Short mmCIF file of C-alpha atoms and ligand atoms in Angstrom, two decimals:
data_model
loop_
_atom_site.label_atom_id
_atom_site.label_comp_id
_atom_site.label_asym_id
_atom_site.label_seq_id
_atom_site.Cartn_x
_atom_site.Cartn_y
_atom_site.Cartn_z
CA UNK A 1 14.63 -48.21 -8.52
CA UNK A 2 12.30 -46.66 -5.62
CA UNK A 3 11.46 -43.28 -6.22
CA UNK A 4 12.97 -40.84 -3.94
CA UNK A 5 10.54 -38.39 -2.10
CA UNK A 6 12.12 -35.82 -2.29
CA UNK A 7 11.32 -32.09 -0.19
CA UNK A 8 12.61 -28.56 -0.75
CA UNK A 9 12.83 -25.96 1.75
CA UNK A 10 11.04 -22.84 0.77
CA UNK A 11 10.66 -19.56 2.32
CA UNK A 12 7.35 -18.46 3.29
CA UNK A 13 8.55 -14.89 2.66
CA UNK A 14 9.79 -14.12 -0.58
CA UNK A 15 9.49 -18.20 -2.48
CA UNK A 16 13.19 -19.01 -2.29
CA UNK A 17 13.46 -22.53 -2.39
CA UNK A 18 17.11 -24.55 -1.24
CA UNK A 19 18.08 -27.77 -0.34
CA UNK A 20 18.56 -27.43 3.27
CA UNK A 21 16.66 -25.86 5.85
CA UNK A 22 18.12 -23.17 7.45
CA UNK A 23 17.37 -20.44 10.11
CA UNK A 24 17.52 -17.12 7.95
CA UNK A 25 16.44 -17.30 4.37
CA UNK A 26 19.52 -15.99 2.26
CA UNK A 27 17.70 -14.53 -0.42
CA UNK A 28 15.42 -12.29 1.68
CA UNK A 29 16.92 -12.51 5.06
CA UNK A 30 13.88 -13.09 6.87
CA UNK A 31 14.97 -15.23 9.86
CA UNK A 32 12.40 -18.45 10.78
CA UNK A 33 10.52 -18.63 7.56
CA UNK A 34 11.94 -21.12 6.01
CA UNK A 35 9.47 -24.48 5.55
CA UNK A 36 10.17 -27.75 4.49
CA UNK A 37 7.29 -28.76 1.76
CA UNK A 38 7.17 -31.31 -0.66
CA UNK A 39 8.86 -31.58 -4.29
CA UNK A 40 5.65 -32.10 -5.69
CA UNK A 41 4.62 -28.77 -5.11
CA UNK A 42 5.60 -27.16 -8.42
CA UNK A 43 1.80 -27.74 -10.59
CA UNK A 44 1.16 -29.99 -12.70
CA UNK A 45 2.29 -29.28 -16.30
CA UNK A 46 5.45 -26.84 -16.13
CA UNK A 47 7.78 -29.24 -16.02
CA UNK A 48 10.36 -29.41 -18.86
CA UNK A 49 9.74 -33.00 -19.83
CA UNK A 50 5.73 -31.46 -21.39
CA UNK A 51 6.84 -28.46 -23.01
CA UNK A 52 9.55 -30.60 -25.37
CA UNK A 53 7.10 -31.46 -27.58
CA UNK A 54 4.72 -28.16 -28.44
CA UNK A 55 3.31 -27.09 -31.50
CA UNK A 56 3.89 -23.56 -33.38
CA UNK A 57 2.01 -21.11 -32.57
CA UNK A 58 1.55 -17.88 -34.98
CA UNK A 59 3.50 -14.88 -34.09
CA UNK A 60 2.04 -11.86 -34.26
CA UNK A 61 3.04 -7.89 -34.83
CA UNK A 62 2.64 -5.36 -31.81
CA UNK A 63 0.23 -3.32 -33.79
CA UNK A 64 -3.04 -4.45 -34.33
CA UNK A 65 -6.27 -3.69 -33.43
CA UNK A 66 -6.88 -3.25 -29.50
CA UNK A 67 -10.11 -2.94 -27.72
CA UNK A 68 -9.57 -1.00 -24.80
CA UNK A 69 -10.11 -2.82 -21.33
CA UNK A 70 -14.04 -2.21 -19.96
CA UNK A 71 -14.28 -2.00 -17.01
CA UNK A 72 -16.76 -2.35 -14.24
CA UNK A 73 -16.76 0.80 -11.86
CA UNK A 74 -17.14 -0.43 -8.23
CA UNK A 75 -19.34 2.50 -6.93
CA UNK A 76 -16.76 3.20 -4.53
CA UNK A 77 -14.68 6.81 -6.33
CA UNK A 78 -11.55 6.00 -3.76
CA UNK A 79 -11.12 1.72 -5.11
CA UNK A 80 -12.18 3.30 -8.43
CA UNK A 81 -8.83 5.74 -8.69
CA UNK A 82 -6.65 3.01 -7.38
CA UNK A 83 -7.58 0.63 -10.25
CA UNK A 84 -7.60 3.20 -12.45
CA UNK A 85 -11.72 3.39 -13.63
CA UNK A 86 -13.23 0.45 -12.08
CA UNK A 87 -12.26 -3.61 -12.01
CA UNK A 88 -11.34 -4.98 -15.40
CA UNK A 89 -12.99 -8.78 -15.91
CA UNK A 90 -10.54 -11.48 -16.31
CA UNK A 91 -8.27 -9.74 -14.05
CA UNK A 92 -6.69 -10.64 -11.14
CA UNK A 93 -6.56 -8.32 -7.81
CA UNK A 94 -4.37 -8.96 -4.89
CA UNK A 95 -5.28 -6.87 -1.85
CA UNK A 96 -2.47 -7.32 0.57
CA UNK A 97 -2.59 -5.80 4.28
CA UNK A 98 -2.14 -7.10 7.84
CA UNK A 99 -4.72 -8.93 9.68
CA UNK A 100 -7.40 -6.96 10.74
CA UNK A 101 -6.31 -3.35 8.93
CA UNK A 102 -9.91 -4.02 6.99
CA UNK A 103 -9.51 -5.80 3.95
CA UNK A 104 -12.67 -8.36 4.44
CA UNK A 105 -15.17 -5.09 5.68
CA UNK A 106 -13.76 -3.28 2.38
CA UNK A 107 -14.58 -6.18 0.28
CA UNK A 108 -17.82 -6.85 1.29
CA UNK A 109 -18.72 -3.53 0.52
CA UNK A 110 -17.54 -3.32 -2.85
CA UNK A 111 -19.40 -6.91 -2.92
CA UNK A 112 -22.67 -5.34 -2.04
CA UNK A 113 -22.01 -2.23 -3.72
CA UNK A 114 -21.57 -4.53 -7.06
CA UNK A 115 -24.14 -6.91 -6.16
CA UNK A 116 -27.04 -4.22 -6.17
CA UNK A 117 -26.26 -2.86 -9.71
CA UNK A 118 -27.58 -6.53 -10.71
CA UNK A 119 -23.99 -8.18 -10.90
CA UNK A 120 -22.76 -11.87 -10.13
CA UNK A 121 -20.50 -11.90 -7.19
CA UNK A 122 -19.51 -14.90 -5.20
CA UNK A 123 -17.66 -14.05 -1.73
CA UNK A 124 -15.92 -17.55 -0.77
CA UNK A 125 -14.68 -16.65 2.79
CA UNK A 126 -11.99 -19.46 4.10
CA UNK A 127 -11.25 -17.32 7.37
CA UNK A 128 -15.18 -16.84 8.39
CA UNK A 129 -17.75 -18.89 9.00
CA UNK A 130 -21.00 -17.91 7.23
CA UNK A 131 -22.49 -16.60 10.44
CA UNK A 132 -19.52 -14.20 10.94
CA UNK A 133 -19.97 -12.73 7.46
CA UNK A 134 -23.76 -12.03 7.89
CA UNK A 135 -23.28 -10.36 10.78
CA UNK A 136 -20.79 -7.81 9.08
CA UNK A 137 -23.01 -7.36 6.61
CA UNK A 138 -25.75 -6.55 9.04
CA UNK A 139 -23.73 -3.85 11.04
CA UNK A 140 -22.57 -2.27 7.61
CA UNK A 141 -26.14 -2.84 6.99
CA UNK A 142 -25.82 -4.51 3.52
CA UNK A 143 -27.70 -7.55 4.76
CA UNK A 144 -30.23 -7.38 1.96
CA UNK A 145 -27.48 -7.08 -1.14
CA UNK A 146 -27.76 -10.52 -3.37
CA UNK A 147 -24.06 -11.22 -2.76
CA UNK A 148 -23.41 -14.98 -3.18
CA UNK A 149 -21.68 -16.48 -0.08
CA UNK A 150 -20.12 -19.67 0.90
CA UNK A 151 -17.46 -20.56 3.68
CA UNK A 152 -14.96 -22.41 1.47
CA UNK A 153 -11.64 -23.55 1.18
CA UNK A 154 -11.44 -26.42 -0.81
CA UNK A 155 -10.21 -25.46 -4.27
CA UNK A 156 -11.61 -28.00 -6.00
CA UNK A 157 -14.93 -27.34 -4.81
CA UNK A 158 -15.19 -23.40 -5.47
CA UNK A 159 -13.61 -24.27 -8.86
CA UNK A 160 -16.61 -26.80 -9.26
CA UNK A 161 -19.31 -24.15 -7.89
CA UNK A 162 -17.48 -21.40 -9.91
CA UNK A 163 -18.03 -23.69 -13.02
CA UNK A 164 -21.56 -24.34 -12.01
CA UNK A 165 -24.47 -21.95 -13.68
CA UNK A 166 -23.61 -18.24 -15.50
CA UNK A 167 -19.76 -17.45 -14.68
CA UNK A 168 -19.81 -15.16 -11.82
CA UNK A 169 -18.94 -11.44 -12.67
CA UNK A 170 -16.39 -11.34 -9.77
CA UNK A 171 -14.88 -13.82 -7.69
CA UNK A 172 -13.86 -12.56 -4.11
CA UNK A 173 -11.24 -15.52 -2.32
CA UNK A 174 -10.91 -14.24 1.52
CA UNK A 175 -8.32 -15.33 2.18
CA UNK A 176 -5.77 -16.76 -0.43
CA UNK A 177 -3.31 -18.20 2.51
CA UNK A 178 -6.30 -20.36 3.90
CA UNK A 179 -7.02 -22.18 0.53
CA UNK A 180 -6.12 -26.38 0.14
CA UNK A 181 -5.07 -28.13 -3.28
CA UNK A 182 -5.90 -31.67 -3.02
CA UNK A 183 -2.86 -33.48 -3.97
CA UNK A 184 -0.11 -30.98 -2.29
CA UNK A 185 1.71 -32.20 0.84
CA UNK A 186 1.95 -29.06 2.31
CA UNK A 187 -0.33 -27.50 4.67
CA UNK A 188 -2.53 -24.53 3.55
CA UNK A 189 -0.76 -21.32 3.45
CA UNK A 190 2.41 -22.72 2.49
CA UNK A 191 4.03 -20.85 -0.56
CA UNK A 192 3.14 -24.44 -2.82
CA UNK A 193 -0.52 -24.12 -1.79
CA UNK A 194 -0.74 -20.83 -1.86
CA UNK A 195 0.99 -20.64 -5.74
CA UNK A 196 -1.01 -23.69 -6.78
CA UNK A 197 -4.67 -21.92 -5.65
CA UNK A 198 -3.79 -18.70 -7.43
CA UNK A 199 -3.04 -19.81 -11.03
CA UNK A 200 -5.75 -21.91 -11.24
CA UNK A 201 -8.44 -19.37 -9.96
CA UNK A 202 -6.44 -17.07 -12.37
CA UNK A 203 -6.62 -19.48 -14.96
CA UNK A 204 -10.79 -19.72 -14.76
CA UNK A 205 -10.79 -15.85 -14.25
CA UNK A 206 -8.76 -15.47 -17.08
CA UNK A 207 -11.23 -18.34 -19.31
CA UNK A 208 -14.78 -16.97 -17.89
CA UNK A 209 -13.66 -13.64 -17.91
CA UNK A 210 -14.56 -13.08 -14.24
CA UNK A 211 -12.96 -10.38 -12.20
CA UNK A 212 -10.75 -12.06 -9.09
CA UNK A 213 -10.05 -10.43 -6.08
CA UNK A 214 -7.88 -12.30 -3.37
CA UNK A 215 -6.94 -11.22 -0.10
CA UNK A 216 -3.80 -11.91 1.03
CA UNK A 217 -2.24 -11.61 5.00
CA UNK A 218 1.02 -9.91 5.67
CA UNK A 219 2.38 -11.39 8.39
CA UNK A 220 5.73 -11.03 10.41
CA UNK A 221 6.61 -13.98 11.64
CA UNK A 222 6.13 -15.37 7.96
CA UNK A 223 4.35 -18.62 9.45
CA UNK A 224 2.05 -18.57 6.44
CA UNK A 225 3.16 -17.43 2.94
CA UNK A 226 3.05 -13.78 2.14
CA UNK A 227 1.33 -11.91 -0.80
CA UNK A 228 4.98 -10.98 -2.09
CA UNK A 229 4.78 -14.75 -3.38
CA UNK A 230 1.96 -14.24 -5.56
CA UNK A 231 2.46 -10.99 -6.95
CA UNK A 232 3.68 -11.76 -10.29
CA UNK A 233 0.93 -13.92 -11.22
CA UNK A 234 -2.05 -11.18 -10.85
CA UNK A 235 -2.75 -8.06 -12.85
CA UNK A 236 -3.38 -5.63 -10.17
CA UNK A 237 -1.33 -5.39 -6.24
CA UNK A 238 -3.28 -3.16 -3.70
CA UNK A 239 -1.89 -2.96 -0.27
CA UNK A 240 -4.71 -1.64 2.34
CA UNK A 241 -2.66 0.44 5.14
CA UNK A 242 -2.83 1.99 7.86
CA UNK A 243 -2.24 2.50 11.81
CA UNK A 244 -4.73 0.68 14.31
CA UNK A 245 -4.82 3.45 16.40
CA UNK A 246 -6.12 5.67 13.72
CA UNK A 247 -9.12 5.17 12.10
CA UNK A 248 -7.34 6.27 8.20
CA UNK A 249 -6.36 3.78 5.91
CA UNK A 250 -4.88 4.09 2.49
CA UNK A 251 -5.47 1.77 -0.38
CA UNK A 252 -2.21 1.98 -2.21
CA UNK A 253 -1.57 0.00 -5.58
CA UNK A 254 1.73 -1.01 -6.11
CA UNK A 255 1.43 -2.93 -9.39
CA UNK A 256 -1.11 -2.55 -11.91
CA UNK A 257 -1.19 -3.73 -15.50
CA UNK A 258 -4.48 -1.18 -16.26
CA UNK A 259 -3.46 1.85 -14.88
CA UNK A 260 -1.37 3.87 -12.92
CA UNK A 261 0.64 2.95 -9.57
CA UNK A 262 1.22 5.06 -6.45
CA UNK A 263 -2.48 5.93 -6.91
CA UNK A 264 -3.77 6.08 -3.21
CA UNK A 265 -7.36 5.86 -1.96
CA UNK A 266 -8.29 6.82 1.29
CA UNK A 267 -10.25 5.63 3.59
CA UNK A 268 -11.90 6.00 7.24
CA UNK A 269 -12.88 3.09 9.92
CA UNK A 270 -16.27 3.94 11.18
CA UNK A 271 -18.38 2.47 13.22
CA UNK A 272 -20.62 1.10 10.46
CA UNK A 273 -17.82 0.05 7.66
CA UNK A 274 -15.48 2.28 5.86
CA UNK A 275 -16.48 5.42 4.50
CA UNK A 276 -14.23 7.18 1.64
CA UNK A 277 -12.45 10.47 2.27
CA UNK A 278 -12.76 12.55 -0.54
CA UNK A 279 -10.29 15.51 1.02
CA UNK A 280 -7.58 13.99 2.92
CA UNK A 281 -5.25 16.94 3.51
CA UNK A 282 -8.04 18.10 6.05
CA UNK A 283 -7.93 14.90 7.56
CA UNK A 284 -3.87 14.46 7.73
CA UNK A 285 -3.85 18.41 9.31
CA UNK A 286 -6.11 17.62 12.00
CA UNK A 287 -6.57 19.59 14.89
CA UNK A 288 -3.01 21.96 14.87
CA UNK A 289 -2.85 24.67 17.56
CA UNK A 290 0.06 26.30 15.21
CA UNK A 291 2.08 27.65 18.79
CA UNK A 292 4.19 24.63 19.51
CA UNK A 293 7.61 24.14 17.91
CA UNK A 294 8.62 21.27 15.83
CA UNK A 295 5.70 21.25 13.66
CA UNK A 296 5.97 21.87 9.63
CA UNK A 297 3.29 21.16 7.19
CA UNK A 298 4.55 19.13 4.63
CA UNK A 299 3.02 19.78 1.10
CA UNK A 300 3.04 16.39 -0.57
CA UNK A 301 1.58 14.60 -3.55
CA UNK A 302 0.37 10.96 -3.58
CA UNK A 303 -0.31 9.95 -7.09
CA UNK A 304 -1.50 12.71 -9.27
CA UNK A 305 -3.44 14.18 -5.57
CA UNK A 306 -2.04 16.45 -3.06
CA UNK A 307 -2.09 15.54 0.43
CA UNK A 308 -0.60 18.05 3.10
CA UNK A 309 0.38 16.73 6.27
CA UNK A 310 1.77 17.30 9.44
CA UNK A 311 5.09 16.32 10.09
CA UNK A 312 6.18 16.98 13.92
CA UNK A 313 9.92 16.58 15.41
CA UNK A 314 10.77 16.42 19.00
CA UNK A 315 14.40 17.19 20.16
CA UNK A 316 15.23 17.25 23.50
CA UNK A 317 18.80 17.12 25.57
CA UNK A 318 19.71 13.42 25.57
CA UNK A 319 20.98 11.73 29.06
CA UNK A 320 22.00 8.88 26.65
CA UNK A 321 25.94 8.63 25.58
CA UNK A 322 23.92 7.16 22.08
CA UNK A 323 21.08 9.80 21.47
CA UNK A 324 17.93 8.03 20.31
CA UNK A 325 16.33 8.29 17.11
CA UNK A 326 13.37 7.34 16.46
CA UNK A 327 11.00 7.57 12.92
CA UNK A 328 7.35 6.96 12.82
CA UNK A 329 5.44 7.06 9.21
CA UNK A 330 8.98 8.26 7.90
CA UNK A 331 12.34 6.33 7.34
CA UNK A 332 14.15 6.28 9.89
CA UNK A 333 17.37 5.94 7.19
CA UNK A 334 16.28 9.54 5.37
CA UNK A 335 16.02 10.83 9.43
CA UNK A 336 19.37 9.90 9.89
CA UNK A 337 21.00 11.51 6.62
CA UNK A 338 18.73 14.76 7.31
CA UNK A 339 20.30 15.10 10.29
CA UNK A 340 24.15 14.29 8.83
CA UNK A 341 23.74 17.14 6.83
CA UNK A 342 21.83 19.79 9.08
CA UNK A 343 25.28 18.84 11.12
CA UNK A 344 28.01 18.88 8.50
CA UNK A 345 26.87 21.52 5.79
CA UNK A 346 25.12 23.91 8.35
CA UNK A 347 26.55 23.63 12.04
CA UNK A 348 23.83 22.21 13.40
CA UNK A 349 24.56 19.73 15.58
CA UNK A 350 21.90 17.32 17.45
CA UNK A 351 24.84 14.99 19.07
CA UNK A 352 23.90 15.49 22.77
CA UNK A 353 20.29 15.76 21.69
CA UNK A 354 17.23 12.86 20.95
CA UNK A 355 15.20 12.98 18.00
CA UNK A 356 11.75 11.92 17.34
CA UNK A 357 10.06 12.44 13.86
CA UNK A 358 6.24 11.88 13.67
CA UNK A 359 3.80 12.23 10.52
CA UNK A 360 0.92 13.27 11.86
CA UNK A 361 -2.49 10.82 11.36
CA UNK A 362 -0.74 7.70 11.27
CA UNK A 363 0.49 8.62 7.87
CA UNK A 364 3.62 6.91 5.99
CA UNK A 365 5.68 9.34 3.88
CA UNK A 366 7.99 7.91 1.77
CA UNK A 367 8.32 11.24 -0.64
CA UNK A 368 11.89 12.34 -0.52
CA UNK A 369 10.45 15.91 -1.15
CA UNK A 370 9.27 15.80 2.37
CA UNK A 371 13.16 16.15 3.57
CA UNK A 372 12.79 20.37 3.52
CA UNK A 373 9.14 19.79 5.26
CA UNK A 374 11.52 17.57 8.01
CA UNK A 375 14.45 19.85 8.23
CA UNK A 376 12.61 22.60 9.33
CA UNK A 377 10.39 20.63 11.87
CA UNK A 378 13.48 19.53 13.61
CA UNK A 379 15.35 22.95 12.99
CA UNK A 380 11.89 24.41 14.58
CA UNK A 381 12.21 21.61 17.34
CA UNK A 382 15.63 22.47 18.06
CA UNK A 383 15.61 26.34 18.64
CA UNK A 384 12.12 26.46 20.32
CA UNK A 385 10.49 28.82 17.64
CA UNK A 386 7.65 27.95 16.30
CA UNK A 387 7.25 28.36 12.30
CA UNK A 388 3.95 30.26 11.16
CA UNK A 389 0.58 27.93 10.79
CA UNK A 390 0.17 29.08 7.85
CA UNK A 391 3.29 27.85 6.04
CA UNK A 392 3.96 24.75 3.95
CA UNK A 393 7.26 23.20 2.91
CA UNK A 394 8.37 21.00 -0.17
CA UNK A 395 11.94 20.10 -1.46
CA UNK A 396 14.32 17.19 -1.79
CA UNK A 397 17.56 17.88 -0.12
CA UNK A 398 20.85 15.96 -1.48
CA UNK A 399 23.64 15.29 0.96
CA UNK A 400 25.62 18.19 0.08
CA UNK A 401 22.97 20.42 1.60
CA UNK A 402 21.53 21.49 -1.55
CA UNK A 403 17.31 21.12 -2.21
CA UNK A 404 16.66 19.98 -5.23
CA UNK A 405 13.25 20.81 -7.44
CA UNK A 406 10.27 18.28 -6.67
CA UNK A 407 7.61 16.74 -9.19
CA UNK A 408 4.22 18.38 -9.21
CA UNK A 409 5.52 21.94 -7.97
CA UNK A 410 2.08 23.72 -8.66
CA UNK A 411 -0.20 21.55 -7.60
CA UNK A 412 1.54 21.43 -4.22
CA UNK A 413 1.29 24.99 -4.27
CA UNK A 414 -2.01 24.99 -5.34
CA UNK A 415 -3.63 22.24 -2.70
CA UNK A 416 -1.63 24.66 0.08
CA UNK A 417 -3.77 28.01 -1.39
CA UNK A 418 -6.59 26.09 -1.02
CA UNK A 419 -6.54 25.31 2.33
CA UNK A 420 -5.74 28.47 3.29
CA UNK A 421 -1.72 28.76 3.99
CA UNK A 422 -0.09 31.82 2.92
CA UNK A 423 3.42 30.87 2.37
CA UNK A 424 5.54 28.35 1.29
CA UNK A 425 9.21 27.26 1.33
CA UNK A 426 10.19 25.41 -1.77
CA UNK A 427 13.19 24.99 -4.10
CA UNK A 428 14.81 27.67 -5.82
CA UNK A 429 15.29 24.95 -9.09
CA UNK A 430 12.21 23.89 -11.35
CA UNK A 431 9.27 25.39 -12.86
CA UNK A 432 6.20 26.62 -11.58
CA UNK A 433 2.95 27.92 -13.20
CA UNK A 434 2.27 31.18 -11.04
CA UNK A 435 -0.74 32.08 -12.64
CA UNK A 436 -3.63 32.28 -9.77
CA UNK A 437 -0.94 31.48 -7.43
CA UNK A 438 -1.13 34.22 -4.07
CA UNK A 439 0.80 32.52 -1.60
CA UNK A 440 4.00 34.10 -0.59
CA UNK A 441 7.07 31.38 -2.26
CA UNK A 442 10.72 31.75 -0.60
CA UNK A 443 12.52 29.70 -2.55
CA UNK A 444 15.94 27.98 -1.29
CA UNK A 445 18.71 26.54 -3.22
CA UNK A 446 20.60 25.22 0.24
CA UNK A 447 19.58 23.57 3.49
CA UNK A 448 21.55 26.66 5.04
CA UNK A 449 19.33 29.31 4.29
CA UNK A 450 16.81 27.32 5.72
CA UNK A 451 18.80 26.60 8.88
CA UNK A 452 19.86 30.30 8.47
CA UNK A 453 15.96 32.04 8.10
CA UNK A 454 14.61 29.88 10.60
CA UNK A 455 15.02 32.33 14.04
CA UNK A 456 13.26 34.95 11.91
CA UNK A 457 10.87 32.99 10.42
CA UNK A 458 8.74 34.19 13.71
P1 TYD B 501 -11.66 -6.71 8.88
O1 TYD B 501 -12.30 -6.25 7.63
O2 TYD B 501 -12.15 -7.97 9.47
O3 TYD B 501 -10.08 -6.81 8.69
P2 TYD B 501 -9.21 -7.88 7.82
O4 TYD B 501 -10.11 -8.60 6.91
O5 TYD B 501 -8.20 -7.01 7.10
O6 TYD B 501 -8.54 -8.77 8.79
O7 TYD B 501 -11.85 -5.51 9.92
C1 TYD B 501 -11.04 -5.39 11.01
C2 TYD B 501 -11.37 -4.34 12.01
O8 TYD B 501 -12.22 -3.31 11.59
C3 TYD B 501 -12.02 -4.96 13.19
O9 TYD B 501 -11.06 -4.99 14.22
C4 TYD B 501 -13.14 -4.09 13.57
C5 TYD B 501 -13.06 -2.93 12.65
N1 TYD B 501 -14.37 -2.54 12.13
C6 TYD B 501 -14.89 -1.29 12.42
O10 TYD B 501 -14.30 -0.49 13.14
N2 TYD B 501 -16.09 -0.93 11.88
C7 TYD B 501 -16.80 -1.77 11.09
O11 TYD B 501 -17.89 -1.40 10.61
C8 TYD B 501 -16.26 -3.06 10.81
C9 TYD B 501 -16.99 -4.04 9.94
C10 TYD B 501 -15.04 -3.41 11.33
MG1 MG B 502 -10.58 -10.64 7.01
#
């Protein structure tokens, strides 16, 4: 009997694969991202047929001797906190991010940064040629750092010049989504390519103990297969952040079998690479005249570090029979319930009003403690009084009205003293260490007081 070729339909977004192609995936519901791509695309080797005839392996108790992971510290203190101490070899790194956010500049930095403490590290870049590469390396003036280079995206030749002479100490794949498998049907990028090029540079990283670290595009229109495909078969998920119009961007791990997640690193696009920012509440502040209304300083905590920011609301009379709303760096869902309950459990109503919500910096916020920090912007926005410069706000509220006590209480209190505010508003629930602590606290067990304090809060 003729063999059948046969095809599956797979989404380039999240890897659903179905028997018919149709316009909006139904496990994601991405619309247009769904791509027709041959059977063959599952590797070689996990099909049932193999594994029916294994052999025993020994079993083994969880306690044993350990040795903890070394690790090689990357000279850069903002990718070393992400990671949690440095790269581990035989790992795996993803570094998601949208084009052009700076994934390849940070890379080649940690590449040279690496590469001049005497390590081995191979940069295969599929998007650049050569002269491209050299040329960033010349403007971040790294030029002279021994980092091995070669434009690349055949995987069966950079597993060949991977396997060739002493086993590099990192292996840097720029970018995953433009890497070819002989032998697969579909075209590079694809979710089978893109699966099929990650275990087996995995699988060498893994045998060499080499440290891998691919890059991986974030697109929209899901044309080419997302990092989201890959993410269960590496050690360690980064996603590199940030606004184009602002020069910040945060490094922000969201898996990570070595360490901690919700670590952030931040960053700063300069003119000659990216340079680390060791404070970033002074950053996220900026330049704040402390006079206009609709501006509160949210005190908030990324990972085990403070970062205060400035979180501005505009309301002004609507003309619209639907007022707008509108959210940037914040959900636009948690905008929506702050304002259900500013209306129902304190009479304040923004019907026949517009709302915008900013974070300040190009920020995203996705803390619920910032809700109090929110409130009062909008509260501030709303009566035209400006709240003191010199105040910070933290606390979750719950759609009863009531603000509920926040992780890391002190050290948001403590980052605020710092920096010089004098006052904060913060839930009346949860513990704090006041020792050392100067700042005026009014603590608040309801969104009403809030609503209620705020006129003579001048
Ligand atoms: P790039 O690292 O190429 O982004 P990605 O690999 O994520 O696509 O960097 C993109 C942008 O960064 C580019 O538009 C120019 C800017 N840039 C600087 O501002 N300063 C620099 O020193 C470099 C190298 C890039
Ligand atoms: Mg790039």
């Amino acid at each position: 009997m003729a063999k059948v070729q046969r095809s599956a339909f797979v989404c380039q977004s999240c890897g659903a694969v179905s028997t018919r192609w149709a316009g909006k995936c139904a496990s994601c519901g991405e619309w247009n991202t769904i791509v027709e791509e041959a059977a063959a695309a599952q590797p070689p080797g996990t099909g049932l047929a193999r594994a029916a005839r294994g052999r025993v392996i020994p079993l083994e108790p969880l306690q044993g001797a350990t040795e903890e992971a070394a690790r090689i510290p990357t000279g850069l203190a903002e990718l070393d906190r992400v990671t949690g101490g440095g790269i581990v070899p035989g790992s795996a790194l993803l570094i998601g991010g949208e084009p052009g956010i700076g994934k390849s500049t940070l890379l080649l930095q940690l590449a040279a940064s690496l590469a001049r403490r005497g390590q081995r590290i191979i940069y295969f870049s599929g998007e650049e040629a050569a002269a491209q590469v050299r040329l960033r390396a010349e403007r971040l003036g790294l030029a002279q750092a021994p980092v091995a280079l070669a434009p690349e995206t055949n995987l069966a030749n950079i597993l060949a010049t991977l396997a060739d002479g002493r086993p590099p100490d990192l292996v840097i794949v720029d970018s995953i989504q433009t890497l070819w498998v002989d032998g697969l049907e579909s075209a590079p990028g694809t979710v089978g390519q893109v699966r099929a090029a990650t275990q087996a540079l995995v699988r060498f990283a893994k045998a060499e103990r080499s440290a891998l670290m691919l890059v991986g595009h974030v697109t929209k229109d899901g044309q080419i297969a997302g990092p989201k495909v890959i993410e269960h078969m590496v050690d360690t998920v980064l996603y590199f952040e940030g606004d184009r119009g602002h020069a910040y961007r945060i490094l922000r791990a969201v898996k990570n079998r070595f360490g901690a997640t919700d670590e952030i690193g931040v960053f700063e696009m300069a003119t000659d690479g990216l340079r680390e920012v060791a404070n970033p509440s002074e950053l996220f502040l900026g330049d704040r005249d402390g006079v206009s209304p609709g501006a509160a300083v949210f005190a908030g905590v990324e990972g085990t570090r403070p970062i205060l920011v400035e979180i501005q609301a505009l309301v002004a009379p609507s003309s619209l029979g639907t007022p707008r709303r509108a959210a940037v760096g914040w959900d636009s869902g948690r905008l929506a319930m702050i304002l259900a309950v500013l209306e129902a459990r304190c009479g304040v109503s923004f019907a026949q009003h517009d709302v915008y919500l900013n974070v300040a910096g190009g920020l995203k916020v996705a803390e619920p403690a910032a809700d109090l920090a929110a409130a009062a912007a909008l509260l501030s926005s709303l009566s035209g009084i400006a709240l003191p410069s010199d105040r910070v706000f933290f606390g979750e509220i719950s759609l009863s009205g009531a603000v509920r006590a926040t992780a890391h209480m002190t050290t948001r209190l403590r980052e605020a003293q710092k920096l010089g505010f004098k006052s904060a508003v913060l839930p009346q629930a949860g513990e704090i260490e006041e020792q050392g602590l100067k700042l005026s606290m009014s603590r608040v067990s309801h969104l009403k007081e809030l609503a209620a304090a705020l006129p003579a809060c001048h």
